[in-house]
Amino acid sequence: MAVAPEDPKQPETSQSSTMPFPLGAELRDGQIVQTPESKLQGSEIDRSNHHGRPEDTYLHREEYMSLLKNHLSIVESELSRLKGPHTTKPGIADSNDTARESRSGEKDMQAQEAKIQRIPPREWRKVKNERGINPRLPVLIVLSKGHGRVEMRSTGRGSPRHNDTPNSSDSHPGEELSSGIAYRLTINSRILLNLLRDCTGIEFPEDRNVWLRPFKYLVAYETGIRQALEDAEVPLDPVDESSASPDQTDTIRNHDGDNVPGTKPKEGGEVRADAAKLAPPAMGTSRVKAERDHLRCLVSFMDTDMRDIFDVKRQVAAQTLKEVAFEHLWLLYKPGDLVYSTKSPKDISTYQAYRVLHVTGGRPILDTANKSNFDPVYSRNWEDESENEERACDNVRGSPSNVTPFIIDCFSIEFDGDRLAPKSRRFVIPKYNGNRKVDSLEICPSFSHPQHGRVYQTMVERGRRFTQLADKSHKQYSGTTLRESRELWQSHVTRMGWVNYIIHDEEVHSEVILDQAAGVTHYRKAIEKWRLKVNGGIISAPTEADPREVFDPLPVKRGEDLLSDVFEDYNIDLDRRSDFVNSTTLLRYLGIRDPSLSDDYVMLLPFRVYGYAMLNRKWFPFNINLVNDITPDQVLTTAAGYEDLVLLEGHKRLLQAIVKN
């Protein structure tokens, strides 16, 4: 029998603090009400405790004391409620009301149904018609399209794969089978949003709690989320044991070392007799249980509706991915990755190596009416007078109206005659259907190239050679020079043809003087508007994300403003870019003779070097792969030619000096 402690501040007329309080009873409006459960518990204890000593029964002393503490907590809460209206201190009653409202909201969250509710597209706004969290709805609300058989066919499976994650089970409370591909996920749980904040360090707003496929934050922080569920399962083990069925409970030994009837040993060792002391208090237990159930629900969604995404993620991590769908390109490229641009796939010597700086796009457009007022070309910053940028604009402009193209910001290293510096390059991959071979994409991730080791070594050797040749060298060239041009007739920036130029390719077999600085100076003077640009562009600021991907206005307005409840998840791409920029040394300016030049740095240099062909008497962009050393025979032939000249002795030496210089 538990007796509530007296409260010295309680008025004498109140007898609640002195009247006997049966075990398991509740106070309702100042009256003691004994519930059927409390009667049962009390009768069991009374029958088992013949001598009034609970420690002599199989019910642990700690469990008995825990029950007493729980009921004392209820008594104290009821006493606080009764005292509230009698207080004379201003503001205390209001604070009590606020506290009760907070506790009420907390109870609503804890009592919220931990399940996944699936909504077809036509019913979405009937259910999710306002911002914020609705505790009357389940913790997860999913918009799905298609049928389960379609999903299995698209992932190449005949049946759903069993979950192979270590901290999930074959079923979860309230779990529903997927009825198609999930495109939207409403995290309708304040508890879950707080847990995700703890896992990611990011504050997720409640009024923008709709997440869109591919659910980037769930992919990026998968390990932390699964670990959070694993941690949430542990504190509840002693609590769940009391309510588990006989064939699911674990052995708990009492103080005498005897097994408690109806239990069986726990795998990996026995539970200590004082394990019950580690169980959280009553309110804490409810909170932790809610956290566990909500996390179970989320992980169930990840295992069921995102399994194709995680399959691709794991294949990329293992470097075994051979084919990729358009929607999964964002998993294939991440800031810092080494990629190759392969205009001639069979000729490794003409590959250009890049590092990925940023990615965006490649998603369905929600705002098809363009109420966000965004133009994918004119609303972005593009480099003026760049043929590559013009080509990128054309690809963006020609993309389907319901899907954004996938845009990859990259950089290589260039020598402008004064310094080595990063040079930007933007690639655009329009929407395609089905899967494509990874090594057939316009820029191929290094790991997927069948000859990656050979390509890497070739790029490093070529880069080292560039640093030796570009700063004044006398060599032999045999072959065709490179063609360079700028043709911007369709440019959104300018349509004036006078900014265009073409440096035609020619066949050259001659001794050449390679001098990048002199060549850059020549072309600046010879061709109006010619520039060898480094830095700037997407190196200074990334390609802007298309807001039409994440803008879905609600039926209601705030004044003249349209409101959206969709979370803008492209910040994760900006964060990954910032992490790379702040950690890499590849974006530094260096001298061409700097001894600290690393292999990863020089391999990003181009295979083009400017020089002067002595026989043609013209400047050209030369292919560094066709530059050779002058052989000893060629030196002797040149020397013999000088000897054959019929000139005065002083004139002959003067001519030799002029040619050498």
XYZ file of C-alpha atoms in Angstrom:
661
model
C 0.000 0.000 0.000
C 1.506 3.382 -1.072
C 0.890 6.584 0.857
C 1.284 9.927 -0.871
C 3.574 12.378 0.960
C 1.997 15.365 2.609
C 2.529 18.715 0.965
C 3.189 21.405 3.602
C 1.666 24.054 1.334
C -1.600 22.163 0.824
C -4.671 23.697 2.555
C -5.968 21.789 5.558
C -9.273 21.144 3.848
C -7.552 18.937 1.296
C -7.236 15.326 2.403
C -5.592 14.022 -0.720
C -2.177 14.013 0.826
C -3.116 11.793 3.786
C -5.714 9.376 2.497
C -4.518 5.880 1.548
C -3.753 5.489 -2.154
C -4.136 1.990 -3.619
C -1.442 0.686 -5.942
C -2.260 1.458 -9.579
C -5.109 3.881 -8.727
C -5.550 7.288 -10.330
C -6.745 10.662 -9.095
C -9.554 12.080 -11.194
C -10.957 15.465 -10.160
C -9.704 14.944 -6.638
C -11.254 11.461 -6.330
C -9.315 8.184 -6.121
C -10.359 5.832 -8.910
C -9.043 2.298 -8.992
C -8.711 0.954 -12.520
C -9.198 -2.735 -13.405
C -5.487 -2.995 -14.144
C -4.600 -1.593 -10.739
C -6.977 -4.022 -9.051
C -5.345 -6.891 -10.848
C -1.844 -5.764 -9.981
C -2.823 -5.144 -6.389
C -4.489 -8.538 -6.019
C -1.463 -10.294 -7.510
C 0.853 -8.556 -5.091
C -1.478 -9.168 -2.142
C -1.707 -12.894 -2.980
C 2.016 -13.298 -3.456
C 3.141 -11.209 -0.503
C 1.917 -13.206 2.495
C 4.325 -11.555 4.882
C 4.127 -8.010 3.517
C 7.643 -8.223 2.118
C 7.736 -7.652 -1.655
C 11.401 -8.693 -1.819
C 10.337 -12.260 -0.973
C 8.284 -12.567 -4.167
C 9.417 -13.081 -7.746
C 8.398 -9.448 -8.395
C 11.654 -7.536 -7.917
C 11.994 -5.001 -5.177
C 13.200 -2.510 -7.765
C 10.128 -3.050 -9.922
C 7.885 -2.662 -6.907
C 9.638 0.578 -5.927
C 9.398 1.794 -9.500
C 5.635 1.267 -9.419
C 5.408 3.193 -6.174
C 7.421 6.066 -7.625
C 5.192 6.190 -10.672
C 2.043 6.477 -8.597
C 3.627 9.041 -6.307
C 4.443 11.057 -9.409
C 0.764 10.923 -10.402
C -0.261 12.113 -6.932
C 2.182 15.015 -7.080
C 0.920 16.036 -10.508
C -2.672 16.007 -9.259
C -1.734 18.051 -6.193
C -0.017 20.622 -8.394
C -3.154 20.880 -10.488
C -5.334 21.403 -7.401
C -3.007 24.076 -6.019
C -2.791 26.028 -9.289
C -6.001 28.122 -8.971
C -5.232 29.053 -5.309
C -1.905 30.707 -6.021
C -1.701 34.463 -5.570
C 1.593 35.017 -7.436
C 0.970 36.698 -10.776
C 1.968 34.710 -13.844
C 2.226 31.318 -12.147
C -1.238 30.214 -13.202
C -0.466 31.210 -16.787
C 2.798 29.300 -16.712
C 0.966 26.272 -15.366
C -1.488 26.512 -18.265
C 1.391 26.734 -20.730
C 3.112 23.775 -19.119
C -0.104 21.757 -19.265
C -0.521 22.678 -22.944
C 3.068 21.627 -23.601
C 2.492 18.347 -21.778
C -0.705 17.868 -23.705
C 1.108 18.440 -27.001
C 3.835 16.056 -25.910
C 1.234 13.411 -25.054
C -0.392 13.934 -28.456
C 2.952 13.345 -30.146
C 3.624 10.254 -28.073
C 0.134 8.903 -28.727
C 0.441 9.533 -32.465
C -0.004 6.439 -34.596
C 3.386 5.124 -35.710
C 2.538 3.888 -39.190
C 2.846 4.806 -42.861
C -0.254 6.131 -44.595
C -0.085 5.954 -48.381
C -2.001 8.462 -50.468
C -2.580 8.384 -54.251
C -1.736 11.612 -56.124
C -5.349 12.677 -56.610
C -5.987 12.521 -52.855
C -2.736 14.158 -51.714
C -3.959 17.705 -51.139
C -7.138 16.464 -49.539
C -5.057 14.912 -46.787
C -1.982 17.150 -46.734
C -3.725 20.482 -47.167
C -1.876 22.678 -44.685
C 1.561 23.404 -43.354
C 2.897 21.893 -40.166
C 2.287 18.710 -38.220
C -1.140 17.175 -37.738
C -1.051 14.821 -34.703
C -4.336 13.245 -35.824
C -2.513 11.685 -38.790
C 0.186 8.975 -38.729
C 3.848 9.876 -38.387
C 4.615 9.255 -42.079
C 2.403 10.124 -45.035
C 3.592 8.939 -48.438
C 2.495 9.840 -51.949
C 2.973 6.777 -54.140
C 2.503 6.229 -57.840
C 2.081 3.015 -59.762
C 1.749 -0.496 -58.448
C 4.076 -2.708 -56.489
C 4.637 -5.008 -59.490
C 5.795 -2.018 -61.516
C 8.318 -1.120 -58.838
C 9.712 -4.646 -58.685
C 9.998 -4.791 -62.453
C 11.810 -1.469 -62.573
C 14.353 -2.660 -60.010
C 14.866 -5.985 -61.715
C 13.388 -8.116 -58.925
C 10.718 -10.745 -59.004
C 9.872 -10.276 -55.353
C 10.644 -7.780 -52.633
C 14.066 -8.240 -51.117
C 14.231 -9.186 -47.454
C 15.693 -6.432 -45.376
C 19.334 -7.179 -44.685
C 20.100 -4.316 -42.386
C 21.292 -5.281 -38.914
C 18.867 -3.180 -36.945
C 15.583 -3.811 -38.669
C 13.136 -6.664 -38.590
C 10.874 -8.324 -41.096
C 7.897 -6.299 -39.916
C 7.201 -3.125 -38.041
C 4.149 -1.877 -36.188
C 1.740 -0.278 -38.603
C 3.880 -1.020 -41.653
C 2.007 -1.167 -44.934
C 3.321 -2.802 -48.082
C 4.487 -0.397 -50.754
C 1.917 0.171 -53.464
C 4.301 1.923 -55.878
C 7.231 4.310 -56.038
C 7.202 6.874 -53.234
C 7.680 10.410 -54.545
C 6.789 12.458 -51.472
C 7.248 11.800 -47.786
C 5.582 13.885 -45.090
C 7.420 13.603 -41.785
C 4.380 14.277 -39.643
C 6.184 13.843 -36.339
C 7.855 16.479 -34.216
C 9.661 13.688 -32.389
C 11.077 12.371 -35.668
C 12.131 15.819 -36.884
C 13.987 16.371 -33.606
C 15.713 13.004 -33.933
C 16.744 13.837 -37.490
C 18.105 17.137 -36.236
C 20.207 15.251 -33.706
C 21.492 12.898 -36.418
C 22.336 15.582 -38.970
C 22.906 18.759 -36.980
C 20.352 20.485 -39.225
C 17.122 22.117 -38.080
C 14.221 20.833 -40.160
C 11.233 23.222 -40.173
C 7.852 21.796 -39.244
C 6.039 23.945 -41.806
C 8.132 22.402 -44.624
C 7.965 18.761 -43.628
C 7.331 17.252 -47.086
C 10.464 15.598 -48.464
C 10.842 14.619 -52.101
C 12.431 11.658 -53.803
C 15.325 10.813 -53.721
C 15.120 11.923 -50.047
C 18.725 13.146 -50.048
C 19.103 13.635 -46.307
C 17.922 10.108 -45.564
C 20.492 8.792 -48.021
C 23.331 10.967 -46.750
C 22.685 10.218 -43.069
C 21.551 6.611 -43.387
C 24.172 5.320 -40.956
C 23.291 7.850 -38.265
C 19.562 7.152 -38.552
C 20.025 3.417 -38.266
C 22.352 3.908 -35.316
C 19.745 6.127 -33.639
C 17.186 3.317 -33.940
C 19.664 0.811 -32.571
C 20.342 3.091 -29.599
C 16.600 3.632 -29.046
C 15.965 -0.108 -28.857
C 18.372 -0.671 -25.931
C 16.763 1.386 -23.117
C 13.390 -0.233 -23.796
C 14.553 -3.843 -23.418
C 13.686 -4.102 -19.667
C 10.344 -2.367 -20.239
C 9.326 -4.557 -23.149
C 10.238 -7.708 -21.246
C 7.384 -7.222 -18.788
C 4.834 -7.162 -21.579
C 6.386 -9.702 -23.952
C 4.902 -13.112 -24.578
C 6.546 -16.128 -22.857
C 8.344 -17.250 -26.011
C 9.752 -13.760 -26.687
C 10.932 -12.713 -23.238
C 14.397 -13.132 -21.797
C 15.481 -14.732 -18.562
C 15.695 -12.388 -15.583
C 17.047 -13.819 -12.384
C 15.798 -12.691 -9.016
C 18.019 -11.917 -6.028
C 18.207 -15.593 -5.131
C 19.522 -16.510 -8.585
C 16.361 -18.367 -9.655
C 14.902 -17.944 -13.095
C 11.638 -16.082 -13.347
C 8.940 -18.444 -14.693
C 7.845 -17.977 -18.297
C 11.129 -16.544 -19.562
C 14.160 -17.826 -21.403
C 17.854 -16.842 -21.454
C 18.904 -13.720 -23.300
C 21.395 -14.292 -26.082
C 24.900 -13.119 -25.202
C 24.557 -13.306 -21.386
C 22.163 -12.891 -18.489
C 20.474 -9.680 -17.507
C 21.653 -8.382 -14.162
C 19.221 -8.368 -11.271
C 19.373 -4.591 -11.001
C 18.591 -4.005 -14.691
C 15.228 -2.592 -13.733
C 17.025 0.285 -12.031
C 18.274 1.397 -15.449
C 14.760 1.721 -16.877
C 13.710 5.333 -17.489
C 10.914 6.937 -15.430
C 7.310 6.621 -16.521
C 7.121 9.774 -18.679
C 10.634 9.140 -20.028
C 9.657 5.617 -21.009
C 6.701 6.883 -23.029
C 8.924 9.378 -24.796
C 11.650 6.844 -25.571
C 9.084 4.305 -26.750
C 7.581 6.906 -29.092
C 11.041 7.732 -30.424
C 11.723 4.066 -31.026
C 8.398 3.459 -32.786
C 8.749 6.552 -34.974
C 12.290 5.583 -35.926
C 11.152 2.056 -36.712
C 8.567 3.518 -39.026
C 11.136 5.695 -40.797
C 13.662 2.889 -41.217
C 10.874 0.660 -42.520
C 10.169 3.307 -45.163
C 13.862 3.464 -46.053
C 14.109 -0.311 -46.388
C 10.910 -0.650 -48.406
C 10.534 2.474 -50.541
C 14.174 3.483 -50.951
C 15.816 0.127 -51.511
C 16.614 0.886 -55.176
C 18.335 4.126 -54.125
C 20.393 2.406 -51.444
C 21.284 -0.378 -53.885
C 22.812 2.185 -56.254
C 24.525 3.953 -53.354
C 26.198 0.729 -52.245
C 27.261 -0.166 -55.784
C 28.825 3.275 -56.225
C 30.642 2.898 -52.901
C 31.893 -0.539 -53.971
C 32.756 0.832 -57.455
C 30.775 -1.933 -59.122
C 28.016 0.114 -60.789
C 27.862 -0.576 -64.528
C 24.553 1.025 -65.548
C 22.663 3.956 -64.098
C 19.199 5.483 -64.455
C 18.821 9.225 -64.926
C 17.287 9.786 -61.488
C 20.311 8.166 -59.805
C 22.989 10.321 -61.458
C 23.272 12.467 -58.337
C 24.608 9.401 -56.496
C 27.254 8.843 -59.162
C 28.886 12.276 -59.000
C 29.879 14.030 -55.813
C 32.254 16.956 -55.124
C 35.891 15.905 -55.366
C 35.286 12.928 -57.665
C 37.719 12.428 -60.554
C 36.000 12.234 -63.956
C 37.155 12.006 -67.569
C 35.715 13.777 -70.590
C 36.060 11.347 -73.466
C 35.443 12.863 -76.884
C 37.349 9.968 -78.475
C 36.769 6.982 -76.160
C 39.466 4.885 -77.839
C 42.176 7.561 -77.692
C 43.191 7.897 -74.062
C 45.738 10.594 -74.891
C 42.945 13.068 -75.700
C 41.013 12.579 -72.449
C 40.616 15.606 -70.220
C 40.518 15.022 -66.471
C 38.221 17.070 -64.212
C 37.210 17.187 -60.590
C 33.519 17.505 -59.720
C 32.681 20.665 -57.811
C 28.879 20.641 -57.558
C 25.798 18.881 -58.934
C 22.166 19.927 -59.243
C 18.984 19.027 -61.127
C 17.850 15.729 -62.565
C 14.436 15.781 -60.825
C 10.764 16.145 -61.737
C 9.349 19.661 -61.863
C 6.518 20.200 -59.370
C 5.857 23.801 -60.314
C 4.871 23.158 -63.930
C 2.923 26.444 -63.992
C 6.172 28.229 -63.015
C 4.639 30.196 -60.168
C 8.155 30.443 -58.752
C 9.088 32.615 -61.765
C 12.317 30.826 -62.644
C 13.858 30.467 -66.091
C 16.467 27.688 -66.252
C 18.606 29.714 -68.689
C 18.020 33.419 -68.100
C 17.757 33.149 -64.304
C 21.251 31.669 -64.063
C 24.706 33.156 -64.501
C 26.642 31.922 -67.517
C 30.102 32.799 -68.719
C 30.048 35.244 -71.630
C 31.741 34.330 -74.874
C 32.142 30.639 -74.076
C 31.271 27.980 -76.607
C 31.078 25.341 -73.887
C 28.590 27.468 -71.971
C 26.553 27.974 -75.146
C 26.398 24.211 -75.592
C 25.315 23.807 -71.972
C 22.569 26.416 -72.457
C 21.315 24.553 -75.515
C 21.056 21.325 -73.516
C 19.159 23.089 -70.728
C 16.855 24.810 -73.186
C 16.114 21.560 -75.018
C 15.292 19.522 -71.903
C 11.729 18.237 -71.295
C 9.358 20.624 -69.550
C 8.574 18.199 -66.717
C 12.130 17.197 -65.700
C 15.200 19.323 -65.057
C 18.489 18.328 -66.715
C 21.323 17.080 -64.551
C 24.063 19.727 -64.299
C 27.625 18.990 -63.173
C 30.033 21.801 -62.267
C 33.629 20.703 -62.846
C 37.081 22.232 -62.988
C 40.433 21.447 -64.554
C 43.779 23.263 -64.251
C 44.982 25.803 -66.818
C 48.187 27.835 -67.317
C 47.484 31.405 -68.398
C 51.151 32.190 -68.934
C 51.550 33.559 -65.447
C 50.163 30.959 -63.041
C 48.423 27.626 -62.787
C 44.800 28.087 -61.739
C 41.429 26.256 -61.831
C 39.331 26.597 -64.974
C 35.576 25.916 -64.873
C 33.566 23.655 -67.128
C 29.846 22.937 -66.886
C 28.332 19.712 -68.222
C 24.606 19.164 -68.808
C 23.052 15.702 -69.176
C 19.455 15.871 -70.503
C 16.805 13.402 -69.387
C 17.123 9.917 -70.835
C 14.993 6.792 -70.455
C 16.052 3.480 -68.993
C 19.632 2.795 -67.948
C 22.888 3.836 -69.580
C 26.328 2.366 -69.247
C 28.331 4.497 -66.863
C 31.435 4.510 -69.065
C 29.399 5.819 -72.023
C 28.346 9.059 -70.294
C 29.802 12.364 -71.487
C 31.932 12.530 -68.368
C 32.899 9.149 -67.010
C 33.689 8.598 -63.308
C 37.249 7.372 -63.045
C 36.343 4.210 -61.123
C 34.021 2.982 -63.881
C 36.572 3.266 -66.699
C 37.812 -0.209 -67.640
C 41.404 1.103 -67.869
C 41.338 3.503 -64.950
C 44.880 2.765 -63.770
C 46.334 3.280 -67.219
C 44.319 6.436 -67.833
C 45.358 7.929 -64.508
C 49.044 7.281 -65.157
C 48.759 8.719 -68.689
C 47.154 11.899 -67.340
C 49.866 12.340 -64.706
C 52.723 11.842 -67.177
C 51.123 14.238 -69.651
C 50.643 16.862 -66.952
C 54.259 16.606 -65.856
C 55.344 17.014 -69.465
C 53.146 20.087 -69.830
C 54.949 21.811 -66.947
C 58.266 21.110 -68.682
C 57.237 22.231 -72.184
C 54.884 25.180 -71.661
C 57.513 27.483 -70.209
C 59.755 27.952 -73.303
C 61.084 24.845 -75.020
C 62.460 23.998 -78.478
C 60.904 20.820 -79.870
C 59.825 18.974 -83.002
C 56.149 18.699 -83.987
C 54.662 16.222 -86.455
C 50.934 16.028 -87.015
C 47.740 18.073 -87.053
C 47.327 21.043 -84.740
C 44.192 21.578 -82.638
C 41.180 23.550 -83.748
C 39.843 26.190 -81.363
C 36.757 28.300 -81.924
C 34.030 30.337 -80.355
C 30.712 30.342 -82.205
C 27.989 32.013 -80.210
C 25.332 32.685 -82.846
C 22.627 31.240 -80.607
C 23.938 32.721 -77.380
C 21.376 34.163 -74.949
C 24.049 36.699 -73.976
C 24.838 38.140 -77.397
C 24.088 37.440 -81.020
C 26.855 39.638 -82.407
C 29.139 37.660 -84.670
C 32.189 39.855 -84.067
C 32.901 38.022 -80.776
C 33.343 34.734 -82.673
C 36.586 33.307 -84.019
C 38.098 30.130 -85.420
C 41.711 28.970 -85.166
C 41.864 26.381 -87.913
C 43.802 23.169 -87.580
C 46.696 22.563 -89.953
C 49.240 19.903 -90.740
C 52.581 20.874 -89.241
C 55.951 19.119 -89.541
C 58.446 21.525 -88.172
C 60.558 22.598 -85.295
C 58.469 24.580 -82.851
C 59.025 26.957 -79.977
C 56.549 26.172 -77.191
C 55.805 29.206 -75.037
C 52.381 29.394 -73.384
C 52.814 32.951 -72.098
C 53.901 34.308 -75.488
C 51.088 32.416 -77.217
C 48.446 33.856 -74.870
C 49.811 37.357 -75.509
C 49.728 36.805 -79.276
C 46.110 35.635 -79.392
C 44.914 38.442 -77.139
C 46.311 40.925 -79.626
C 45.374 39.029 -82.787
C 41.773 38.114 -81.920
C 39.392 40.628 -80.405
C 37.654 39.385 -77.239
C 39.950 36.340 -77.039
C 40.596 35.355 -73.429
C 42.065 32.384 -71.640
C 39.894 32.568 -68.542
C 40.718 30.949 -65.238
C 38.878 30.992 -61.924
C 35.520 32.807 -61.712
C 32.272 31.392 -63.041
C 31.034 28.270 -61.277
C 34.246 28.131 -59.261
C 33.182 31.318 -57.485
C 29.453 30.449 -57.305
C 27.737 27.112 -58.077
C 25.004 26.577 -60.629
C 21.772 27.705 -59.020
C 19.269 24.982 -58.187
C 15.931 25.100 -59.989
C 13.277 26.063 -57.395
C 10.548 24.553 -59.556
C 11.716 21.150 -58.319
C 10.647 21.871 -54.729
C 7.841 24.414 -55.037
C 4.313 23.066 -54.690
C 1.897 25.799 -53.556
C -0.771 24.958 -51.005
C -4.441 25.736 -51.657
C -4.308 28.583 -49.101
C -2.342 31.831 -49.407
C -0.758 34.203 -46.945
C -1.870 37.504 -48.352
C -0.584 37.571 -51.905
C 2.174 35.055 -51.241
C 1.932 31.425 -52.258
C 2.968 28.965 -49.573
C 4.715 25.644 -50.070
C 5.200 22.841 -47.551
C 8.023 21.147 -49.480
C 11.453 21.088 -47.861
C 14.190 22.678 -50.011
C 16.768 19.924 -49.818
C 19.303 21.331 -52.293
C 21.239 22.814 -49.377
C 22.791 19.392 -48.909
C 24.446 19.762 -52.324
C 25.776 23.190 -51.358
C 27.088 21.802 -48.063
C 28.935 19.003 -49.830
C 30.464 21.531 -52.214
C 31.565 23.758 -49.333
C 33.122 20.802 -47.523
C 35.182 19.943 -50.587
C 36.216 23.534 -51.345
C 37.352 24.057 -47.753
C 39.345 20.831 -47.631
C 41.016 20.583 -51.054
C 44.325 22.035 -52.253
C 43.435 21.590 -55.937
C 41.891 25.064 -56.228
C 45.103 26.893 -55.343
C 47.142 29.149 -57.632
C 50.642 27.730 -58.186
C 53.666 28.472 -60.308
C 54.439 26.121 -63.171
C 57.829 25.322 -61.636
C 56.475 24.896 -58.118
C 58.055 21.779 -56.577
C 54.888 21.061 -54.570
C 52.834 20.174 -57.667
C 51.115 16.869 -56.882
C 50.048 14.146 -59.297
C 46.379 14.895 -58.582
C 47.030 18.520 -59.528
C 49.080 18.158 -62.729
C 46.821 15.438 -64.157
C 44.110 18.106 -64.556
C 46.260 20.100 -67.010
C 45.189 20.192 -70.688
C 46.843 18.424 -73.622
C 46.980 21.730 -75.534
C 49.979 24.041 -75.418
C 50.551 27.194 -77.472
C 53.659 27.570 -79.631
C 55.202 28.895 -82.826
C 55.883 26.697 -85.876
C 59.133 27.883 -87.419
C 58.505 26.385 -90.857
C 54.893 27.654 -91.060
C 55.799 30.928 -89.301
C 52.499 30.878 -87.376
C 51.201 30.402 -83.832
C 49.156 27.285 -83.152
C 47.523 25.369 -80.321
C 49.597 22.175 -80.382
C 48.625 18.700 -79.256
C 51.173 17.889 -76.567
C 51.024 14.212 -77.503
C 52.570 15.022 -80.926
C 55.489 17.029 -79.546
C 58.838 15.234 -79.682
C 62.403 15.963 -78.751
C 64.791 16.999 -81.497
C 66.966 13.986 -82.266
C 70.778 14.112 -82.510
C 70.559 13.464 -86.241
C 68.337 16.530 -86.631
C 70.884 18.568 -84.671
C 73.701 17.412 -86.934
C 71.625 18.136 -90.019
C 70.934 21.656 -88.802
C 74.589 22.217 -87.957
C 75.643 20.934 -91.396
C 73.237 23.386 -92.986
C 74.940 26.253 -91.254
C 78.285 25.038 -92.452
C 77.050 24.999 -96.039
C 76.039 28.673 -95.928
C 78.328 30.950 -97.922
C 78.624 33.966 -95.612
C 81.295 36.039 -94.056
C 82.535 34.434 -90.834
C 81.195 37.182 -88.624
C 77.807 37.134 -90.321
C 77.476 33.373 -89.902
C 78.035 33.590 -86.128
C 75.560 36.491 -85.899
C 72.879 34.462 -87.725
C 73.407 31.492 -85.401
C 73.002 33.737 -82.352
C 69.781 35.259 -83.695
C 68.239 31.838 -84.396
C 69.193 30.428 -80.991
C 67.639 33.376 -79.197
